[in-house]
């Protein structure tokens, strides 16, 4: 229910106005979804009472959300690259240790299994 300090509409007119606003909101959401997400034409998808201001607001929210999503993907890719480099470094270190522990089978088995585990992470 809309509230104002001073009203020029009676309660019945206010209810009609709120009803009209709800139709505008639904029609605008439908138009935005059909044209922006489904790729349909405006002339076929947008009939009814459409708010261009609301359409622009939906576009802005969508763009901001897409940018945040790309930023998160970029951060995850950077972290994955760093993690891969550390895994490769650990694997190479273990391979060099393998030479030093040729004569100790238990240690050699542990090194080999750890190398295999690291390579499976890649």
PDB file of C-alpha atoms in Angstrom:
ATOM      1  CA  UNK A   1       0.000   0.000   0.000  1.00  0.00           C
ATOM      2  CA  UNK A   2       1.390   3.412  -0.959  1.00  0.00           C
ATOM      3  CA  UNK A   3       1.555   5.879   1.884  1.00  0.00           C
ATOM      4  CA  UNK A   4       1.779   9.632   1.613  1.00  0.00           C
ATOM      5  CA  UNK A   5       1.472  12.446   4.071  1.00  0.00           C
ATOM      6  CA  UNK A   6      -1.003  14.365   1.974  1.00  0.00           C
ATOM      7  CA  UNK A   7      -3.159  12.632  -0.611  1.00  0.00           C
ATOM      8  CA  UNK A   8      -5.284  13.956  -3.405  1.00  0.00           C
ATOM      9  CA  UNK A   9      -6.794  10.551  -4.158  1.00  0.00           C
ATOM     10  CA  UNK A  10      -9.399   8.766  -2.161  1.00  0.00           C
ATOM     11  CA  UNK A  11      -8.766   5.197  -1.011  1.00  0.00           C
ATOM     12  CA  UNK A  12     -10.563   3.672  -4.026  1.00  0.00           C
ATOM     13  CA  UNK A  13      -8.496   5.763  -6.451  1.00  0.00           C
ATOM     14  CA  UNK A  14      -5.331   4.818  -4.558  1.00  0.00           C
ATOM     15  CA  UNK A  15      -6.209   1.125  -4.860  1.00  0.00           C
ATOM     16  CA  UNK A  16      -6.804   1.565  -8.618  1.00  0.00           C
ATOM     17  CA  UNK A  17      -3.471   3.395  -8.924  1.00  0.00           C
ATOM     18  CA  UNK A  18      -1.609   0.645  -7.044  1.00  0.00           C
ATOM     19  CA  UNK A  19      -3.283  -1.960  -9.252  1.00  0.00           C
ATOM     20  CA  UNK A  20      -2.172  -0.083 -12.384  1.00  0.00           C
ATOM     21  CA  UNK A  21       1.393   0.130 -11.044  1.00  0.00           C
ATOM     22  CA  UNK A  22       1.460  -3.620 -10.415  1.00  0.00           C
ATOM     23  CA  UNK A  23       0.352  -4.240 -14.032  1.00  0.00           C
ATOM     24  CA  UNK A  24       3.064  -1.869 -15.293  1.00  0.00           C
ATOM     25  CA  UNK A  25       5.666  -3.717 -13.222  1.00  0.00           C
ATOM     26  CA  UNK A  26       4.559  -7.143 -14.488  1.00  0.00           C
ATOM     27  CA  UNK A  27       4.306  -5.980 -18.123  1.00  0.00           C
ATOM     28  CA  UNK A  28       7.756  -4.374 -17.908  1.00  0.00           C
ATOM     29  CA  UNK A  29       9.339  -7.472 -16.326  1.00  0.00           C
ATOM     30  CA  UNK A  30       7.749  -9.635 -19.037  1.00  0.00           C
ATOM     31  CA  UNK A  31       8.982  -7.296 -21.796  1.00  0.00           C
ATOM     32  CA  UNK A  32      12.522  -7.206 -20.351  1.00  0.00           C
ATOM     33  CA  UNK A  33      12.674 -10.990 -19.950  1.00  0.00           C
ATOM     34  CA  UNK A  34      11.347 -11.679 -23.437  1.00  0.00           C
ATOM     35  CA  UNK A  35      13.590  -9.159 -25.213  1.00  0.00           C
ATOM     36  CA  UNK A  36      16.793  -9.300 -23.177  1.00  0.00           C
ATOM     37  CA  UNK A  37      16.894 -12.950 -22.139  1.00  0.00           C
ATOM     38  CA  UNK A  38      14.802 -14.746 -24.757  1.00  0.00           C
ATOM     39  CA  UNK A  39      15.940 -12.502 -27.647  1.00  0.00           C
ATOM     40  CA  UNK A  40      12.439 -11.837 -28.954  1.00  0.00           C
ATOM     41  CA  UNK A  41      11.419  -8.668 -30.759  1.00  0.00           C
ATOM     42  CA  UNK A  42       9.980  -5.726 -28.872  1.00  0.00           C
ATOM     43  CA  UNK A  43       6.951  -5.481 -31.171  1.00  0.00           C
ATOM     44  CA  UNK A  44       5.946  -9.080 -30.458  1.00  0.00           C
ATOM     45  CA  UNK A  45       6.862  -9.210 -26.776  1.00  0.00           C
ATOM     46  CA  UNK A  46       6.063  -5.835 -25.300  1.00  0.00           C
ATOM     47  CA  UNK A  47       2.388  -5.138 -25.277  1.00  0.00           C
ATOM     48  CA  UNK A  48       0.760  -3.420 -22.365  1.00  0.00           C
ATOM     49  CA  UNK A  49       1.949  -0.659 -20.104  1.00  0.00           C
ATOM     50  CA  UNK A  50       5.757  -0.543 -20.195  1.00  0.00           C
ATOM     51  CA  UNK A  51       7.972   1.689 -18.085  1.00  0.00           C
ATOM     52  CA  UNK A  52      11.108   2.701 -19.995  1.00  0.00           C
ATOM     53  CA  UNK A  53      12.671   3.916 -16.756  1.00  0.00           C
ATOM     54  CA  UNK A  54      12.113   0.503 -15.217  1.00  0.00           C
ATOM     55  CA  UNK A  55      13.482  -1.233 -18.332  1.00  0.00           C
ATOM     56  CA  UNK A  56      16.651   0.851 -18.060  1.00  0.00           C
ATOM     57  CA  UNK A  57      16.909   0.010 -14.354  1.00  0.00           C
ATOM     58  CA  UNK A  58      16.628  -3.715 -15.171  1.00  0.00           C
ATOM     59  CA  UNK A  59      19.353  -3.278 -17.821  1.00  0.00           C
ATOM     60  CA  UNK A  60      21.632  -1.517 -15.328  1.00  0.00           C
ATOM     61  CA  UNK A  61      21.120  -4.221 -12.710  1.00  0.00           C
ATOM     62  CA  UNK A  62      21.773  -6.907 -15.321  1.00  0.00           C
ATOM     63  CA  UNK A  63      24.981  -5.229 -16.524  1.00  0.00           C
ATOM     64  CA  UNK A  64      26.264  -4.757 -12.975  1.00  0.00           C
ATOM     65  CA  UNK A  65      25.518  -8.393 -12.203  1.00  0.00           C
ATOM     66  CA  UNK A  66      27.306  -9.546 -15.360  1.00  0.00           C
ATOM     67  CA  UNK A  67      30.364  -7.433 -14.501  1.00  0.00           C
ATOM     68  CA  UNK A  68      30.500  -8.866 -10.976  1.00  0.00           C
ATOM     69  CA  UNK A  69      30.221 -12.360 -12.430  1.00  0.00           C
ATOM     70  CA  UNK A  70      33.126 -11.669 -14.817  1.00  0.00           C
ATOM     71  CA  UNK A  71      35.228 -10.262 -11.966  1.00  0.00           C
ATOM     72  CA  UNK A  72      34.607 -13.390  -9.887  1.00  0.00           C
ATOM     73  CA  UNK A  73      35.470 -15.631 -12.850  1.00  0.00           C
ATOM     74  CA  UNK A  74      38.694 -13.675 -13.411  1.00  0.00           C
ATOM     75  CA  UNK A  75      39.700 -13.937  -9.742  1.00  0.00           C
ATOM     76  CA  UNK A  76      38.994 -17.671  -9.790  1.00  0.00           C
ATOM     77  CA  UNK A  77      41.060 -18.118 -12.968  1.00  0.00           C
ATOM     78  CA  UNK A  78      43.972 -16.217 -11.417  1.00  0.00           C
ATOM     79  CA  UNK A  79      43.777 -18.355  -8.269  1.00  0.00           C
ATOM     80  CA  UNK A  80      43.578 -21.540 -10.344  1.00  0.00           C
ATOM     81  CA  UNK A  81      46.662 -20.505 -12.314  1.00  0.00           C
ATOM     82  CA  UNK A  82      48.578 -19.774  -9.110  1.00  0.00           C
ATOM     83  CA  UNK A  83      47.462 -23.064  -7.575  1.00  0.00           C
ATOM     84  CA  UNK A  84      48.488 -24.979 -10.700  1.00  0.00           C
ATOM     85  CA  UNK A  85      51.919 -23.350 -10.589  1.00  0.00           C
ATOM     86  CA  UNK A  86      52.341 -24.342  -6.927  1.00  0.00           C
ATOM     87  CA  UNK A  87      51.243 -27.913  -7.672  1.00  0.00           C
ATOM     88  CA  UNK A  88      53.759 -28.139 -10.537  1.00  0.00           C
ATOM     89  CA  UNK A  89      56.459 -26.708  -8.282  1.00  0.00           C
ATOM     90  CA  UNK A  90      55.668 -29.256  -5.558  1.00  0.00           C
ATOM     91  CA  UNK A  91      55.661 -32.083  -8.107  1.00  0.00           C
ATOM     92  CA  UNK A  92      59.029 -31.015  -9.498  1.00  0.00           C
ATOM     93  CA  UNK A  93      60.453 -30.712  -5.998  1.00  0.00           C
ATOM     94  CA  UNK A  94      59.273 -34.247  -5.187  1.00  0.00           C
ATOM     95  CA  UNK A  95      60.759 -35.547  -8.425  1.00  0.00           C
ATOM     96  CA  UNK A  96      64.116 -34.091  -7.467  1.00  0.00           C
ATOM     97  CA  UNK A  97      63.782 -35.648  -3.985  1.00  0.00           C
ATOM     98  CA  UNK A  98      63.086 -38.980  -5.636  1.00  0.00           C
ATOM     99  CA  UNK A  99      66.687 -39.085  -6.859  1.00  0.00           C
ATOM    100  CA  UNK A 100      67.978 -38.575  -3.302  1.00  0.00           C
ATOM    101  CA  UNK A 101      65.827 -41.380  -1.850  1.00  0.00           C
ATOM    102  CA  UNK A 102      66.407 -44.082  -4.467  1.00  0.00           C
ATOM    103  CA  UNK A 103      67.602 -46.515  -1.861  1.00  0.00           C
ATOM    104  CA  UNK A 104      64.673 -46.061   0.543  1.00  0.00           C
ATOM    105  CA  UNK A 105      61.637 -47.866  -0.944  1.00  0.00           C
ATOM    106  CA  UNK A 106      59.029 -46.643   1.574  1.00  0.00           C
ATOM    107  CA  UNK A 107      59.969 -43.016   1.094  1.00  0.00           C
ATOM    108  CA  UNK A 108      60.170 -43.568  -2.649  1.00  0.00           C
ATOM    109  CA  UNK A 109      56.650 -45.075  -2.663  1.00  0.00           C
ATOM    110  CA  UNK A 110      55.312 -42.106  -0.695  1.00  0.00           C
ATOM    111  CA  UNK A 111      56.983 -39.652  -3.084  1.00  0.00           C
ATOM    112  CA  UNK A 112      55.599 -41.497  -6.122  1.00  0.00           C
ATOM    113  CA  UNK A 113      52.056 -41.631  -4.723  1.00  0.00           C
ATOM    114  CA  UNK A 114      52.215 -37.934  -3.819  1.00  0.00           C
ATOM    115  CA  UNK A 115      53.431 -37.077  -7.322  1.00  0.00           C
ATOM    116  CA  UNK A 116      50.514 -39.050  -8.789  1.00  0.00           C
ATOM    117  CA  UNK A 117      48.062 -37.260  -6.479  1.00  0.00           C
ATOM    118  CA  UNK A 118      49.455 -33.871  -7.472  1.00  0.00           C
ATOM    119  CA  UNK A 119      49.237 -34.714 -11.168  1.00  0.00           C
ATOM    120  CA  UNK A 120      45.606 -35.773 -10.715  1.00  0.00           C
ATOM    121  CA  UNK A 121      44.863 -32.306  -9.346  1.00  0.00           C
ATOM    122  CA  UNK A 122      45.967 -30.705 -12.590  1.00  0.00           C
TER     123      UNK A 122
END
